[in-house]
Structures are given as structure tokens and as C-alpha cells.
Amino acid sequence: MGAPVMIPKPTYEAVSTLGLEGRSVIVTGGTRGLGLATARRLVAAGCDVVLTYAHDGAAADTALESLRGLKGTAHAVRGDITDPDSLPELLRTVIERHGRLDVFVHNAATFHPMQALAADLTGVRADLSAALDPLLGGAPLIAEAMAGGPGRIVAVSSTGAQSVVPRYVSLGIAKAALESAVRYLAAELAGRGIAVNAVAASKLAKAGGPPVDPKVVEHLVARIPAGRLTRPEDVADAVALLCTDEAAWIHGQVLTVDGGTGLAA
């Protein structure tokens, strides 16, 4: 096997719009990490994106500043998406601006590291609530906001939903439940022209944070056919593809974004 082709990070000022110009979008947990990368990809495609966040107003301001100059527009709205009162107000904001909602990306999550034999059930319930409540509790309102045209719901999952990751049991269970909810919602919403799918991300390369042992990174990369760790931008591109008109006949699927890691024995 030859050396992998190293594809540079995208420059979002010049990426394809994928026919998404003018779409109204909500990205939960959209002010940092994978959520921000997804928001950036969709703003670059010409969408009007609302980013939700729970606490950190400074991070929201920084996120909005980083999106300036792209083709679309971005706004940040504070609110705990697991609060039943939060989503109706959020949807009202979008409908007042656009008349309807086109895309709902459920990225917000909580993470309580733990081992299965030392499970903190309070943490497990919190992770499950963050994964399920916005979709299962909010699906009727989201569907109503998308009425009158095609809609897209994309949930951000993790390969940890199917594989065992150390100290990941709580979020792994939550993501597995989320993927199941995606299938059930897809079956009930397909007839309304709303496609519900998920994107499962593998271990992400992160900028900043505590340093990672280069040997650990080398070991991880050695198992990836594409030759590098997954970037948030890789996952964001997959989310954007599921939002296109061409993805209308994809329902209830989990698209794995891992550079081929899952192919290895």
C-alpha cells in the first residue's frame, strides 16, 4: 500500500454550497468543537444558522466572530436544549426569521467518563437525556416547523455507540439509544418529506487542550487506512451532504466517518 494522500483542511470561503443557500438551520451545541465545525460548513454553504449553547457566552461570541465573512449568516441563542421549554422558543425565533425550519442538527451532548463496573447512574441518565430529549421530545415541534417542504434532521453520534471505548460506557449507551431513535423517527417522518439520519464520528483530532502522547497518536493513525485522525471538518462535510436535496431518499441511516478505521479486523 502506498503512502496515503494527505488532503488539506478546507478553506471555507471557497467550498461548494451544495445547493443549500438560504436554508434555515439549527445546530445544537454549535459554538465549539464539532458543533462549530458543522455550523461553519453550513454557514459557508450560504445557510442561516442558529447556534445553541447552554452556558458559555464568551465562547459563543468567539464562535460568531469566527464565522464572519462566510456566505451565510450565524446567530447564537442561549438555552439548555434538554429543557422542554427551550426548543419551542428556539423554533419560534427561526420561524419569525424564515417562516420555517429546513435543517435541525442535534450535536449537543454531555459526557460523564466512567467504567461499566463503576457506573454513576446519575451521569448515565444525564447523558441519555441530552442525547434523546431534544429529538424524541422535540420531534413533533420540529416536524411542524418543517411542514410545507422537505426537511432534514441529522443527529451526531459516535463510533463508541457500537465499539467499546475505555471509560465511554455512559455516552456510548446514550449514542446507541440516539441511533435507535433516529431509525424510529425516520420511519414516522419519511412520509412528511423529512429525512432523519445520523453521522457517527470516530476519534477526533482536537486543536488545543492537554498534549497527547505522540506514541498514542501514532498508534491510532496506524490503524486508519486514510492515514490520519478524523477532523471535525470531515464530520461537518458528511452532515452537510445529508442536508442536500440529493440525499432525500436516505432515511434512518448512520453514516460512519472514520477514514476507514472500521474496516480493519
Coordinates of C-alpha atoms in Angstrom, one line a residue:
M1 CA 0.0 0.0 0.0
G2 CA 1.4 3.4 -1.0
A3 CA 1.6 6.4 1.3
P4 CA -1.8 8.0 2.0
V5 CA -2.8 11.2 0.2
M6 CA -3.0 13.9 2.7
I7 CA -5.9 16.2 1.9
P8 CA -5.6 19.7 3.4
K9 CA -8.2 21.2 5.6
P10 CA -10.9 23.0 3.6
T11 CA -10.9 26.8 3.2
Y12 CA -14.5 27.5 3.9
E13 CA -14.5 30.8 1.9
A14 CA -14.4 28.7 -1.3
V15 CA -16.2 25.4 -0.5
S16 CA -19.2 24.2 -2.5
T17 CA -22.6 25.4 -1.4
L18 CA -24.2 22.1 -2.2
G19 CA -27.4 23.9 -3.2
L20 CA -28.0 24.8 0.5
E21 CA -28.1 28.6 0.1
G22 CA -30.8 30.2 2.1
R23 CA -31.7 27.2 4.2
S24 CA -32.6 27.8 7.8
V25 CA -30.7 25.7 10.2
I26 CA -30.4 25.0 14.0
V27 CA -27.2 23.4 15.3
T28 CA -27.4 22.4 18.9
G29 CA -24.2 22.8 20.9
G30 CA -22.9 24.8 17.9
T31 CA -20.4 27.2 19.5
R32 CA -17.4 24.9 19.9
G33 CA -15.8 21.7 18.6
L34 CA -17.7 19.5 16.2
G35 CA -20.8 21.7 16.5
L36 CA -18.9 24.8 15.5
A37 CA -17.3 22.9 12.6
T38 CA -20.7 21.9 11.4
A39 CA -22.1 25.4 11.8
R40 CA -19.1 26.8 9.8
R41 CA -19.7 24.3 7.0
L42 CA -23.3 25.2 6.7
V43 CA -22.7 29.0 7.0
A44 CA -20.1 28.6 4.3
A45 CA -22.8 26.9 2.2
G46 CA -25.0 30.0 2.5
C47 CA -27.3 28.8 5.2
D48 CA -28.7 31.0 8.0
V49 CA -27.6 29.1 11.1
V50 CA -28.7 29.4 14.7
L51 CA -26.1 28.0 17.1
T52 CA -27.4 27.0 20.6
Y53 CA -25.3 27.0 23.7
A54 CA -26.0 26.3 27.3
H55 CA -23.6 28.4 29.4
D56 CA -20.5 30.0 27.9
G57 CA -21.4 33.3 26.3
A58 CA -17.8 34.2 25.6
A59 CA -17.3 31.1 23.6
A60 CA -20.5 31.9 21.7
D61 CA -19.1 35.4 20.8
T62 CA -15.8 33.9 19.7
A63 CA -17.7 31.4 17.5
L64 CA -19.8 34.0 15.8
E65 CA -16.7 36.1 15.2
S66 CA -15.0 33.1 13.5
L67 CA -18.0 32.8 11.1
R68 CA -17.9 36.4 9.9
G69 CA -17.2 36.8 6.2
L70 CA -18.7 33.5 5.1
K71 CA -21.5 33.3 2.6
G72 CA -24.4 32.7 5.0
T73 CA -25.2 34.2 8.4
A74 CA -25.0 32.9 12.0
H75 CA -26.7 33.8 15.3
A76 CA -26.2 32.4 18.8
V77 CA -29.1 31.6 21.1
R78 CA -28.6 30.6 24.7
G79 CA -30.7 27.8 26.1
D80 CA -30.4 24.3 27.5
I81 CA -31.7 22.1 24.7
T82 CA -32.8 19.4 27.2
D83 CA -35.2 21.9 28.8
P84 CA -38.6 21.2 27.3
D85 CA -39.3 25.0 27.3
S86 CA -36.2 25.8 25.3
L87 CA -37.0 24.3 22.0
P88 CA -40.4 26.0 21.4
E89 CA -38.8 29.4 21.9
L90 CA -35.9 28.5 19.7
L91 CA -38.2 27.3 16.9
R92 CA -40.3 30.5 17.2
T93 CA -37.1 32.5 16.7
V94 CA -36.3 30.7 13.5
I95 CA -39.8 30.8 12.1
E96 CA -40.1 34.5 12.7
R97 CA -36.9 35.0 10.6
H98 CA -37.6 32.4 7.8
G99 CA -41.2 31.2 8.1
R100 CA -40.0 27.6 8.6
L101 CA -37.1 25.4 9.6
D102 CA -35.2 23.4 7.0
V103 CA -32.4 21.6 8.9
F104 CA -32.1 20.5 12.6
V105 CA -28.6 19.2 13.6
H106 CA -28.6 17.6 17.0
N107 CA -25.0 17.8 18.2
A108 CA -25.3 18.8 21.9
A109 CA -24.2 16.2 24.4
T110 CA -22.9 15.7 27.9
F111 CA -20.1 13.2 28.8
H112 CA -19.6 11.6 32.1
P113 CA -16.5 9.3 31.9
M114 CA -16.9 6.1 33.8
Q115 CA -16.3 2.4 33.7
A116 CA -19.2 0.0 33.3
L117 CA -18.4 -1.7 36.6
A118 CA -18.4 1.6 38.4
A119 CA -21.3 3.3 36.7
D120 CA -22.7 6.6 38.0
L121 CA -26.3 6.2 37.2
T122 CA -27.0 9.9 37.6
G123 CA -24.4 10.6 34.9
V124 CA -25.8 7.9 32.7
R125 CA -29.3 9.4 32.9
A126 CA -27.8 12.9 32.2
D127 CA -26.1 11.7 29.1
L128 CA -29.2 9.8 27.9
S129 CA -31.3 12.9 28.5
A130 CA -29.0 15.1 26.4
A131 CA -29.0 12.6 23.6
L132 CA -32.7 11.7 23.5
D133 CA -34.8 14.6 24.9
P134 CA -34.2 17.2 22.1
L135 CA -35.2 14.6 19.4
L136 CA -37.8 12.4 21.0
G137 CA -39.4 15.3 23.0
G138 CA -38.9 17.9 20.3
A139 CA -39.8 15.8 17.2
P140 CA -43.4 16.9 16.9
L141 CA -42.4 20.6 17.1
I142 CA -39.5 20.2 14.7
A143 CA -41.7 18.4 12.2
E144 CA -44.3 21.1 12.5
A145 CA -41.7 23.8 11.9
M146 CA -40.6 21.9 8.7
A147 CA -44.1 21.5 7.4
G148 CA -44.7 22.6 3.8
G149 CA -41.4 21.5 2.4
P150 CA -38.6 19.0 2.7
G151 CA -36.7 18.8 6.0
R152 CA -33.5 17.3 7.3
I153 CA -32.8 16.1 10.8
V154 CA -29.2 14.9 11.4
A155 CA -28.0 13.6 14.8
V156 CA -24.3 13.5 15.6
S157 CA -23.4 10.1 17.0
S158 CA -20.1 8.3 17.7
T159 CA -18.5 5.0 16.7
G160 CA -18.5 4.4 20.5
A161 CA -22.1 3.6 20.1
Q162 CA -21.1 0.3 18.5
S163 CA -17.5 -0.2 19.7
V164 CA -16.2 -0.4 23.3
V165 CA -14.1 2.7 24.2
P166 CA -12.4 2.9 27.7
R167 CA -14.5 5.0 30.2
Y168 CA -17.1 5.8 27.5
V169 CA -19.9 3.5 28.6
S170 CA -22.3 6.3 29.6
L171 CA -22.0 8.2 26.3
G172 CA -21.7 5.0 24.3
I173 CA -25.1 3.9 25.6
A174 CA -26.6 7.3 25.0
K175 CA -25.3 7.4 21.4
A176 CA -26.6 3.9 20.8
A177 CA -30.0 5.0 22.0
L178 CA -29.8 8.1 19.8
E179 CA -29.1 5.9 16.7
S180 CA -32.2 3.8 17.6
A181 CA -34.3 6.9 18.0
V182 CA -33.1 8.1 14.6
R183 CA -34.5 4.9 13.0
Y184 CA -37.8 5.2 14.7
L185 CA -38.2 8.9 13.8
A186 CA -37.1 8.3 10.2
A187 CA -39.8 5.7 9.7
E188 CA -42.5 8.1 11.0
L189 CA -41.3 11.3 9.4
A190 CA -40.3 10.0 5.9
G191 CA -43.9 10.3 4.7
R192 CA -43.8 14.0 5.5
G193 CA -40.7 14.6 3.4
I194 CA -38.4 14.8 6.4
A195 CA -35.2 12.7 6.3
V196 CA -33.8 11.7 9.6
N197 CA -30.2 10.3 9.7
A198 CA -27.1 10.2 11.9
V199 CA -23.4 10.7 11.4
A200 CA -21.1 8.7 13.6
A201 CA -17.7 10.2 14.2
S202 CA -14.6 8.3 15.2
K203 CA -11.8 9.7 17.5
L204 CA -11.3 13.3 16.6
A205 CA -8.1 15.2 16.2
K206 CA -8.5 18.2 18.5
A207 CA -6.8 21.5 18.5
G208 CA -5.7 22.9 21.9
G209 CA -6.4 21.1 25.2
P210 CA -3.8 18.9 27.0
P211 CA -1.0 17.5 24.9
V212 CA -1.4 13.9 23.6
D213 CA 1.4 11.4 23.7
P214 CA 2.8 11.3 20.1
K215 CA 3.1 7.5 20.5
V216 CA -0.6 7.2 21.2
V217 CA -1.4 9.3 18.2
E218 CA 1.0 7.2 16.1
H219 CA -0.7 4.0 17.3
L220 CA -4.2 5.4 16.4
V221 CA -3.1 6.6 13.0
A222 CA -1.5 3.3 12.1
R223 CA -5.0 1.7 12.3
I224 CA -6.6 4.2 10.0
P225 CA -6.4 3.4 6.2
A226 CA -6.7 7.0 5.3
G227 CA -3.6 7.9 7.3
R228 CA -4.8 10.5 9.9
L229 CA -7.2 11.1 12.7
T230 CA -10.7 12.3 11.8
R231 CA -11.1 16.1 11.8
P232 CA -14.3 17.9 12.9
E233 CA -14.4 19.2 9.4
D234 CA -14.7 15.7 8.0
V235 CA -17.8 15.1 10.1
A236 CA -19.2 18.5 9.2
D237 CA -18.9 17.7 5.5
A238 CA -20.8 14.5 6.0
V239 CA -23.6 16.4 7.9
A240 CA -23.8 18.9 5.0
L241 CA -24.1 16.1 2.4
L242 CA -27.1 14.6 4.3
C243 CA -28.8 18.0 4.2
T244 CA -28.7 18.2 0.4
D245 CA -31.7 17.7 -2.0
E246 CA -29.8 14.7 -3.4
A247 CA -30.0 12.9 0.0
A248 CA -33.8 12.9 0.1
W249 CA -34.1 9.1 -0.3
I250 CA -31.7 8.4 2.6
H251 CA -33.7 7.6 5.7
G252 CA -32.8 6.2 9.1
Q253 CA -29.1 5.6 8.3
V254 CA -25.9 6.0 10.3
L255 CA -23.1 7.3 8.2
T256 CA -19.7 6.4 9.7
V257 CA -17.0 9.0 9.3
D258 CA -13.8 7.3 10.3
G259 CA -11.3 7.2 7.4
G260 CA -11.9 3.5 7.1
T261 CA -10.9 2.6 10.7
G262 CA -13.9 0.2 11.0
L263 CA -12.7 -1.8 8.0
A264 CA -9.7 -3.1 9.9
A265 CA -10.0 -6.6 11.6

